[in-house]
Coordinates of C-alpha atoms and ligand atoms in Angstrom, one line a residue:
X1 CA 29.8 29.1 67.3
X2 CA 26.9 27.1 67.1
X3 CA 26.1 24.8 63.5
X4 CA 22.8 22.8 62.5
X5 CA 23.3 19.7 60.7
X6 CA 21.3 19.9 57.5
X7 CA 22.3 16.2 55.5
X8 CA 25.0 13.9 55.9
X9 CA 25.7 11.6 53.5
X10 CA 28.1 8.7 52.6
X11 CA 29.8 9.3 49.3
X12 CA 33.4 7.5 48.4
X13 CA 33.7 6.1 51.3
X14 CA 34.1 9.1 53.0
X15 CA 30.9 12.3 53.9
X16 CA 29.0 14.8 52.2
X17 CA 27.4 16.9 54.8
X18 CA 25.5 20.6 55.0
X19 CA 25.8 22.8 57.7
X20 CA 23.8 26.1 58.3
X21 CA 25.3 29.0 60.8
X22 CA 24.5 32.5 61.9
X23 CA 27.3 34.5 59.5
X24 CA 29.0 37.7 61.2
X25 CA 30.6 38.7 58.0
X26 CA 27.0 38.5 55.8
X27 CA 25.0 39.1 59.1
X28 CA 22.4 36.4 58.0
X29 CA 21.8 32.4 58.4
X30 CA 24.3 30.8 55.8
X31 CA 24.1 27.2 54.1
X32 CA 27.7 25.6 53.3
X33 CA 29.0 22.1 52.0
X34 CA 31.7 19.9 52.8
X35 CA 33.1 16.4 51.4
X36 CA 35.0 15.0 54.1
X37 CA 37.2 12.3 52.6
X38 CA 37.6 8.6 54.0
X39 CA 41.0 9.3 55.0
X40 CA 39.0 12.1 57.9
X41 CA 37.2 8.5 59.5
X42 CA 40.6 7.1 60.0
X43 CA 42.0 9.9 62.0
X44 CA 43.7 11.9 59.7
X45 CA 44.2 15.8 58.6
X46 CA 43.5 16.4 55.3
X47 CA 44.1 19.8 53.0
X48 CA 41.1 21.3 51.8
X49 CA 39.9 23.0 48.3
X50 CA 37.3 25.6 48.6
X51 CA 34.9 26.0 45.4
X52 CA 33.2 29.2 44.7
X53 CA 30.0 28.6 42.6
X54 CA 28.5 30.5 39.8
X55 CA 25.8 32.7 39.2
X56 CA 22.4 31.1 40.5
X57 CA 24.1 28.4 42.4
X58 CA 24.0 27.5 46.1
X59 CA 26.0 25.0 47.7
X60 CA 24.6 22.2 46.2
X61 CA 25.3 22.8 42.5
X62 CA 28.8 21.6 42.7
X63 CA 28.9 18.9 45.1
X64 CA 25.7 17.4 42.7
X65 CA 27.2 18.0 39.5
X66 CA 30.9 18.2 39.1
X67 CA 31.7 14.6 40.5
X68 CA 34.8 15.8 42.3
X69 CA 34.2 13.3 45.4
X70 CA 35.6 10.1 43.6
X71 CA 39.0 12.1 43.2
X72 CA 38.9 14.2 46.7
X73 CA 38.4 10.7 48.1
X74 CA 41.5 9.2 46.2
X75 CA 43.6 12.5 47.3
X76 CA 42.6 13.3 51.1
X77 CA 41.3 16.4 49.9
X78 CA 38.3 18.3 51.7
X79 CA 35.8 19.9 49.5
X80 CA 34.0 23.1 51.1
X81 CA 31.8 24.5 48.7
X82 CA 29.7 28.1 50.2
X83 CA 27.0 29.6 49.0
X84 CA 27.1 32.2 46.4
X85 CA 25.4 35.2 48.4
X86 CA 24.0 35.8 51.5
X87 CA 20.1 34.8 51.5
X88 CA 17.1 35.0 53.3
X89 CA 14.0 37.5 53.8
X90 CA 16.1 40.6 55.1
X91 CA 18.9 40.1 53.1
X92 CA 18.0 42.8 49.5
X93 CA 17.9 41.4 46.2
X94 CA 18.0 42.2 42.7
X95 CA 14.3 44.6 42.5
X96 CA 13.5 42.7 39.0
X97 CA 14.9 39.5 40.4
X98 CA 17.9 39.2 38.0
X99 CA 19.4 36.2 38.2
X100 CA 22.9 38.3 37.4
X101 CA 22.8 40.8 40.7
X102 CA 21.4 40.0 44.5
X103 CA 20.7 36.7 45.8
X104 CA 22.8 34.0 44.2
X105 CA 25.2 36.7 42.4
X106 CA 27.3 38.0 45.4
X107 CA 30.7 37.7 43.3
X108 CA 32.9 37.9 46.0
X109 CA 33.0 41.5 47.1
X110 CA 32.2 43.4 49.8
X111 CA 30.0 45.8 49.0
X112 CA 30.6 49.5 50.4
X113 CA 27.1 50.8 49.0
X114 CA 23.6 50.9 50.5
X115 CA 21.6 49.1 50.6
X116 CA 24.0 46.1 49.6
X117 CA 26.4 47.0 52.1
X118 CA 25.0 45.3 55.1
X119 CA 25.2 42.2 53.9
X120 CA 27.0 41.5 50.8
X121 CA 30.4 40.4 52.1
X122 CA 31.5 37.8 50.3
X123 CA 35.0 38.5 50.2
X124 CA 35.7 38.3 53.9
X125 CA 33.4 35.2 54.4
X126 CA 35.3 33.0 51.5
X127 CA 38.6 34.8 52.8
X128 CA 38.3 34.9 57.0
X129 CA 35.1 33.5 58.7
X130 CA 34.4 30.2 56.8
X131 CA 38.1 29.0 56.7
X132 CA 38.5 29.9 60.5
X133 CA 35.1 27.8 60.9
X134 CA 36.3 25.0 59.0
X135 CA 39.7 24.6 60.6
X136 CA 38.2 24.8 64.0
X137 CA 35.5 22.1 63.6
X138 CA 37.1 19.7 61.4
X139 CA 40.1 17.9 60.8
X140 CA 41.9 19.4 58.4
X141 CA 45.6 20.9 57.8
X142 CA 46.5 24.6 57.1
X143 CA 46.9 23.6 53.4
X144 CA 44.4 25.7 51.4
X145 CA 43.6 25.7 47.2
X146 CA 40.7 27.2 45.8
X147 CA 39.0 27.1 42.8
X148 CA 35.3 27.8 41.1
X149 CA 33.3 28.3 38.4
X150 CA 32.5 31.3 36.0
X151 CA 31.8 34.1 38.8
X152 CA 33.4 31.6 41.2
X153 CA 36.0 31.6 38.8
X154 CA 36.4 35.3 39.2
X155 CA 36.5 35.0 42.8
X156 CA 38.7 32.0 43.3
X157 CA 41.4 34.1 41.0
X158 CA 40.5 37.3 42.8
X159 CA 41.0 36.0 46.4
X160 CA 43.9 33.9 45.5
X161 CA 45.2 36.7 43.6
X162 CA 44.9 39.5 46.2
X163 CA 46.0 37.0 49.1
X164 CA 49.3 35.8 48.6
X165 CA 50.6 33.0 50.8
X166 CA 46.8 32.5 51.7
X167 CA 46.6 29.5 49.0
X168 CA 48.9 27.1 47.5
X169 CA 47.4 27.2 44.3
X170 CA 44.2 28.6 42.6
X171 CA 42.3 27.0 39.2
X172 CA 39.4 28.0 37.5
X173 CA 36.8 26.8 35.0
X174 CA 35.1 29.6 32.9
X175 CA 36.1 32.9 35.1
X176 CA 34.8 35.9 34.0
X177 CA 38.3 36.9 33.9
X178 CA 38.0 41.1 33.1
X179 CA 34.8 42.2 34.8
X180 CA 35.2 45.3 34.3
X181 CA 34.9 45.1 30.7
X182 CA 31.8 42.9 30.9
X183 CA 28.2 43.2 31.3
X184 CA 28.1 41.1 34.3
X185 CA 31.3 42.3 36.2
X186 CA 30.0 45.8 35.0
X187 CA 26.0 45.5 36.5
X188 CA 27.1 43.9 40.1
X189 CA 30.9 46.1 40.7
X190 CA 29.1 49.3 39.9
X191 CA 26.1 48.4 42.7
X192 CA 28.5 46.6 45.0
X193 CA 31.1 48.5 45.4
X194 CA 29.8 52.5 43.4
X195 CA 30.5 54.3 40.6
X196 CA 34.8 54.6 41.5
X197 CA 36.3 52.1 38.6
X198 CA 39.2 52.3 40.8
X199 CA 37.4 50.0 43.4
X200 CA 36.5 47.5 40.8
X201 CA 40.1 47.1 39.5
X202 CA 40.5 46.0 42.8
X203 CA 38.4 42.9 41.7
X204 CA 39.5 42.2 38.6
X205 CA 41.6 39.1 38.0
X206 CA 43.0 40.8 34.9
X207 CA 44.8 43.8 36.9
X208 CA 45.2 41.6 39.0
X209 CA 47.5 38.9 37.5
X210 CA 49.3 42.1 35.7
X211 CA 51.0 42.9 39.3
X212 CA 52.7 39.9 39.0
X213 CA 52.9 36.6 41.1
X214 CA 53.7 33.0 41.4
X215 CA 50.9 30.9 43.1
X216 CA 50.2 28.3 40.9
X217 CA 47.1 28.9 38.0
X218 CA 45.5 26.6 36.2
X219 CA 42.0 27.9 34.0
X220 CA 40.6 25.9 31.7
X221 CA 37.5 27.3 29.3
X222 CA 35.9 26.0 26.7
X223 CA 35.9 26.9 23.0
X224 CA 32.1 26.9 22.6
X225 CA 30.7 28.5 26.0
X226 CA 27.8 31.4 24.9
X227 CA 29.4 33.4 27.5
X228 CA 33.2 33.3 26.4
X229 CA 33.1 36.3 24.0
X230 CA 30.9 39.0 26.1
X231 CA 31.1 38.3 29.6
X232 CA 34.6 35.6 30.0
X233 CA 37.3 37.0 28.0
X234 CA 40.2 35.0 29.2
X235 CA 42.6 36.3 26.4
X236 CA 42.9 39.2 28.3
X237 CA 43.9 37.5 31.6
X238 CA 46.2 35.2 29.5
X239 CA 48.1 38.7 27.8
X240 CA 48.3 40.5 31.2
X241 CA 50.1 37.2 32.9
X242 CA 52.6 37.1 29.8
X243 CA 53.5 40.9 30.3
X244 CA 54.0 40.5 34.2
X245 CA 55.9 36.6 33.8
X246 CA 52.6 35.0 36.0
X247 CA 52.9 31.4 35.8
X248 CA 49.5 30.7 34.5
X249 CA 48.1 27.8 32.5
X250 CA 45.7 29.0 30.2
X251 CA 43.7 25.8 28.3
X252 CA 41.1 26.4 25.5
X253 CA 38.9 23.1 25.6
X254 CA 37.3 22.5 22.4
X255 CA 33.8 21.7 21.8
X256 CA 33.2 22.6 25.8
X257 CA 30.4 24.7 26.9
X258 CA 30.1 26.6 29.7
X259 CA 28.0 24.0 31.9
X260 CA 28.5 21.6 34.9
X261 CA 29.2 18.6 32.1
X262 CA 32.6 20.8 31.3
X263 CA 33.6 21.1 34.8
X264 CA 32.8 17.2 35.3
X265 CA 35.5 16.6 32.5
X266 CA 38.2 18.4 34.4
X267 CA 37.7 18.9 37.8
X268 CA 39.6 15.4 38.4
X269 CA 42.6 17.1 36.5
X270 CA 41.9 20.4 38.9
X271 CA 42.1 18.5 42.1
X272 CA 45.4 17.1 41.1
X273 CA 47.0 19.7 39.9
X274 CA 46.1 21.3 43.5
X275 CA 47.3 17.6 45.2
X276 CA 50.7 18.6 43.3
X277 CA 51.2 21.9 44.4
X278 CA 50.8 21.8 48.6
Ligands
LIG1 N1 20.2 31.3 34.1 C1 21.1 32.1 33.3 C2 22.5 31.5 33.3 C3 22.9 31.1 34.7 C4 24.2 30.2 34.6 O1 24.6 29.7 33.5 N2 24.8 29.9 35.7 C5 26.0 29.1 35.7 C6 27.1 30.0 36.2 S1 27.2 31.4 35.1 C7 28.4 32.4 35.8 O2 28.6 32.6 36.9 C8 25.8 27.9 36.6 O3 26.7 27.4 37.2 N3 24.5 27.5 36.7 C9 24.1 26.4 37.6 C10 24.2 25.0 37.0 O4 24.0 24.1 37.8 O5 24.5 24.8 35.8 C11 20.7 32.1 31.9 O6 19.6 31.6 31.6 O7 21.4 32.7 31.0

């Protein structure tokens, strides 16, 4: 296993750093992000939270935006933020260049049809090959969260969801929560995975969360995000956890949008409630 150093920078007293490795699960050259908190300099292990980005993002957008690192570093948390797709010149992409489908838009599946297939594995990199990375390079427990933003959302629930045991506790900001009655979901499932709705359900934090469960879930989403109506609907993840008994927190944030200045509001309140529930 062989990783480049990209940055590594102080931050809280403890590192942010970027790595790049050759991914078997995306077949491609892969950028990721971790926050190693102070309490990693002084020896010890620390539990880690893995954050799924949204559409457009790379690793970057969170570790620059959310201001989780003041809290990790409080809490002995890691933060290991991936990138949203796999990237680079042989990797396909959207053929218009739609922000919503290719590079940047990977949403956490992987893909059974051509020519996405090759590449777009998402599901088993967040899932398998970057958490066996991370716990054999750095120091850091077998305690896992996870948690993201809008399609990150919809991953961290998915994965969490699907994965029992895996996490100790999943939370979300903004997840497109039903995508298979949205635009988005609809556009990247049916390309990702073909035209079998069955196989989509299989994504969708909605049927999901209507099997039943007890991780813990927390999703906040604000009252005046653009994208809540059409593309989030978390009402419909909120009815299917009441029918099955899934203990999920479900908070409507008024006057929030659906940007990075939301997530800064809240994430401190995220990384606790993950600190709580090891
Ligand atoms: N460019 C698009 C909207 C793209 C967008 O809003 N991306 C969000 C995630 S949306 C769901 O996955 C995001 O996190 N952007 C990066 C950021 O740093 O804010 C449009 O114009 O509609």
């Amino acid at each position: 296993m062989s990783l480049e150093v990209v940055s590594n920078t102080k931050c809280f007293g403890g590192w942010h750093k970027q790595y790049r490795h050759d991914s078997s699960a995306l077949s491609c050259s892969m950028r990721f992000a971790v926050f190693l908190p102070p309490q990693v300099s002084k020896g010890e292990s620390v539990p880690v939270v893995y954050w799924l980005s949204g559409l457009t993002c790379t690793d970057e957008n969170f570790m620059q935006k959310a201001g989780a690192q003041r809290v990790a570093a409080e809490l002995g948390i890691a933060l290991v933020a991936p990138d949203t797709s796999p990237r680079g010149d042989g990797v396909p992409d959207d053929p218009e260049g739609a922000y919503d489908f290719g590079h940047g838009a990977g949403f956490y599946v992987n893909a059974t049809e051509a020519p996405w297939s090759q590449h777009y594995r998402m599901y088993d990199y967040v899932l398998q090959e970057l958490p066996q990375l991370v716990e054999t390079v750095f120091p850091v427990t077998q305690q896992r969260a996870i948690s993201g933003h809008s399609m990150g959302g919809h991953g961290a629930l998915t994965i969490a969801l699907k994965n029992p045991g895996r996490y100790s506790s999943v939370t979300a900001f903004s997840p497109i929560a039903n995508p298979v009655d949205c635009p988005w979901g609809q556009k990247a499932l049916r390309q990702y995975l073909g035209s079998d709705q069955q196989a989509w359900r299989e994504h969708d934090a909605s049927v999901l969360i209507a099997r039943g469960g007890s991780m813990p879930m927390l999703v906040d989403q604000g009252d005046s995000d653009n994208f809540l109506q059409e593309q989030l609907k978390p009402q419909t993840l909120a009815n299917a956890a009441e029918k099955s008994n899934y203990p999920l927190t479900l908070r409507m944030q008024q006057g929030y949008d659906h940007s990075y200045y939301f997530i800064a509001s809240f994430i401190e309140e995220h990384l606790r409630f993950h600190s709580e529930n090891w």
